[in-house]
Amino acid sequence: MTNELTLDKKADTRRLDEMAQGLLGTPMDRPEGVLKVTGKAIYADEERPSNLAYGYLVRATGPIGRIVSTNKDEIAKMPGVVAVIEEADLPRNSVQGATPTAAPTRGDRIDYIGQPLALVVADGFEEARHAAQAMTAVMEADTGLHFDPEAPGASIETPEAKQASQGDLDAAMASAAFTLDEEYHTSSMHSAAMEPHATIAEWKDGKLTMRGAYQMLKFNQKSVSDALDLDLSQIRLLSPFVGGGFGSKLGIAPEAIAAALASKAVGRPVSVAMHRRQVFETTTHRSATKQKVRLAADKDGKLIGVGHDNLVYNLPGEKFSEPTTQATPFTYAGENRVIGHHIARLHRPAAGSVRAPGEAVGATVFEMAMDEMAEKLDLDPIEFRVRNIPDLDPSKGIPFSENRMEAVLRDGAERFGWKHTKPKQRLEDGWWIGTGVAAAVRVNMMSETSARVRLTQDGAVVETDMTDIGTGTYAILTQVAGELLGLPANRVETRLGDSDFPKAFGSGGSVGASSSGTAVYLACMELRQNIAAALGVEETDLTLKDGRAISGNVAKPLTEIVPGEGWSATGTVKGGKAGSLVRQATWGSCFAEVAVNAVTGETRVRRMLGSFAAGRILNEKTAKSQCIGGMTWGLGMALHEELVHDPRDGHMVNRDLAEYHVPANLDVPQIEAHLLMEDRDDWANPVQAKGIGELGISGTGAAVINAIYNACGVRIRSLPGTLDKILAELP
Amino acid sequence: MQVSLDINGASVALDLDARTTLLDALRNHAGLTGSKKGCDHGQCGACTVMVNGRRINSCLTLAVMHEDDEITTVEGLAEGNTLSPLQRAFISHDGFQCGYCTPGQLCSATAMLDEAAKGWPSNVTADLENATPLTDEEISERMSGNICRCSCYPGIVEAIREAADAPAQKTGAEA
Ligand code: FES
Ligand code: FES
């Protein structure tokens, strides 16, 4: 049985609010928690089939250009080495997100320093690593390459489709009572998920099984099929547990294809786990941005003009470019608007999606500018934002599915104890203390997803190739099914991350929870019909709770209703007109209190609090964790994270966790995240849920930067706000 | 090289390349993949295990240096099917999301509570003469060698505080 729904209109019922189990939305513990705390959850590089060989990628050390020759033959003779896979079809870098094709291949070229040159396969990991590190190439260097987006002569593309303009912003700027025209920079950043990308590839009877760290199996399977010229039916991907992704595992990474090629060549299962430094270089990172923000406001603080122009970069041949301005067209009012987008083609490692591509850097910078503008207007920054919440999407003229910006700002302000103050008011024990606020906004999307639910006398089993990358998928799908089928969580089993299961969009773009949740909803509604039919009642008259079906004065355990072989139903949801008839987004606010050392300029975040609205919350605990995680990323972007590229050859200078600073425990206060639990978005889907995994980083870092200004009067316009940028201007 | 390790109370004999780290010995040879590899370079803490009761980055030490040492990994924290108070508290406070840093966090926290109980100071300890209460700041500082990119630090701190405050309660969830 299948139940398919294309989202063309607003949902007309809120069936989940009529259910009786009381499981959905609760802060239920993760069902896979015990496996994770006992070391029994099996991640990518953790199966150990007999006869396993180990592969280690060889790093191209430069120069960039044509590969003339390598010492492959010598390497092949080193102890333990069973093969050197040095092929033109090794991937150059990771595939971009939601892309069903292979990555560009190496060919006879090295396009960036750190690119995989080859894969050495040996009996032991130590032997493979040693031999890989001994491999070298003779190169013919290219000339005239560019490594810095702002250096003279860099080739800059300005694609027509990514520019937008309405009204006359220049005129608005000229006539406005108040204006702002500033340039901002954000650094390159890396996902740095804790689990390095890894794959164990094994061929059996013409079929390839890859156990790996992948976020989107449907697309990953297609990429593998394209790369290796295999039928989809020949490829099985397994990712039951993924040690974080944050975009870096959307597209399949070079180690996966290398492992598959190697396993075929040596006729053994091959494990290839990338070293942390290889993860930094060969998987995608977030492009640095240069952003120019222009704001024009009338004397009452109403925006009449908004301009947001940005420069990002990527390697030649990569289609992705950081969609910096994604939320700018609809976040704030203003009839005169200009969006500009420019892409520099550089020979740095490839850029791609990192948690909240676009808003993470774009909304953050915009929220920094909004704070500056509020100051010019002498307005409480919350008041300034609220005055500029548009009635309609100001760029498209369509209504919002719902706009919760004011609600989250007011809710957060009250919980935080927000009070608007002038800068440089509190100097305590050698620390300047200040507070800051920022809004968070992230587009909401939907993409085709299927899930199967089998109901037997023992309970329900949910199956989809959707992944749980820490996001809580195991928990929320268990809860959706349990709620609709009237089963306690321990009678629902959720199975994920197997490409043989019905296909989901995957974990990306904050689409996962709402799409797979809706697919499970649709499957369960079908099963409810079965139960109702067996009882001879209408589905809407059916109450399911704790394994019992109740209707009128009939009450029966499901074990007596469901046939021995059980029932199975598949739900499929597809994005439709609802995505374009209304503007769908998620909303947040973030408040920070910081202390800036009056002598050194060091910033410590003392408090951070957020309030978020994302439609129905499926699990309060896991949703909060996603928000806290996102806010911490905001803190990291504001204060720590900075990938440095050598201006001479583009190589990543600080490509490990010692030199690329992500927030550590003591950097992070006891962050609070609050959720608008009663929120429902009927336009989003019949579950009324939207994505929340990226909202927490989509602007929140600005609260820290704005708090630094409030503390010590130093405006930071280049992230991260390290002490060297503060010190010189300290009062 | 032959090496004999005492892992979670069992003696394990392994034949290893001399270059094998303790972490790779566990993961690639002893069948214990609970300990994680996040950086292989002492930068992240995912590989933290306890050697003779003290926490150590197992990627930074060679297996052959640990002949007959007592090694405790995440697989050895529960008693049979009974989770340790820390393991339970990590679940209830959502002290993890993806779970990849979790084995290291748990081993680190287990040893850290012992260090704190013995009165060892940390970088944020103001008073080196007298017993220091295990404040949130102390917990955070002492756990700062274990990175969690999912950024579950608030939950981790809450979980450790709860386990530190109630070490005696040992009932509960099954492993
Ligand atoms: S793997 Fe040992 S510290 Fe990172
Ligand atoms: S739980 Fe994912 S890194 Fe800590």
Short mmCIF file of N, CA, C and O and ligand atoms in Angstrom, two decimals, chain B residues 37-40 42-45 47 57 59, ligand 1:
data_model
loop_
_atom_site.label_atom_id
_atom_site.label_comp_id
_atom_site.label_asym_id
_atom_site.label_seq_id
_atom_site.Cartn_x
_atom_site.Cartn_y
_atom_site.Cartn_z
N LYS B 37 38.38 7.48 16.50
CA LYS B 37 39.51 8.22 15.97
C LYS B 37 38.98 9.49 15.30
O LYS B 37 38.31 9.44 14.28
N GLY B 38 39.26 10.63 15.92
CA GLY B 38 38.77 11.88 15.36
C GLY B 38 39.87 12.67 14.67
O GLY B 38 39.60 13.50 13.81
N CYS B 39 41.12 12.44 15.09
CA CYS B 39 42.20 13.26 14.53
C CYS B 39 43.50 12.49 14.42
O CYS B 39 44.36 12.84 13.64
N ASP B 40 43.65 11.42 15.23
CA ASP B 40 44.87 10.61 15.24
C ASP B 40 46.09 11.44 15.63
O ASP B 40 47.19 11.11 15.25
N GLY B 42 46.07 13.57 18.88
CA GLY B 42 46.01 14.19 20.21
C GLY B 42 45.30 15.52 20.27
O GLY B 42 45.54 16.31 21.18
N GLN B 43 44.41 15.77 19.33
CA GLN B 43 43.78 17.09 19.26
C GLN B 43 42.30 17.11 19.63
O GLN B 43 41.73 18.18 19.80
N CYS B 44 41.68 15.92 19.72
CA CYS B 44 40.22 15.94 19.84
C CYS B 44 39.67 15.18 21.04
O CYS B 44 38.57 15.45 21.48
N GLY B 45 40.39 14.19 21.51
CA GLY B 45 39.93 13.44 22.68
C GLY B 45 38.99 12.29 22.38
O GLY B 45 38.58 11.57 23.29
N CYS B 47 39.52 9.52 21.23
CA CYS B 47 40.16 8.22 21.45
C CYS B 47 40.46 7.98 22.93
O CYS B 47 41.16 7.04 23.26
N ASN B 57 45.08 9.88 25.69
CA ASN B 57 44.71 9.85 24.28
C ASN B 57 45.36 8.61 23.65
O ASN B 57 46.57 8.60 23.45
N CYS B 59 45.51 7.55 20.77
CA CYS B 59 46.15 7.72 19.45
C CYS B 59 47.57 8.21 19.60
O CYS B 59 48.33 8.22 18.64
S1 FES C 1 41.99 10.69 17.91
FE1 FES C 1 43.25 10.84 19.62
S2 FES C 1 42.99 12.85 20.28
FE2 FES C 1 41.89 12.78 18.41
#
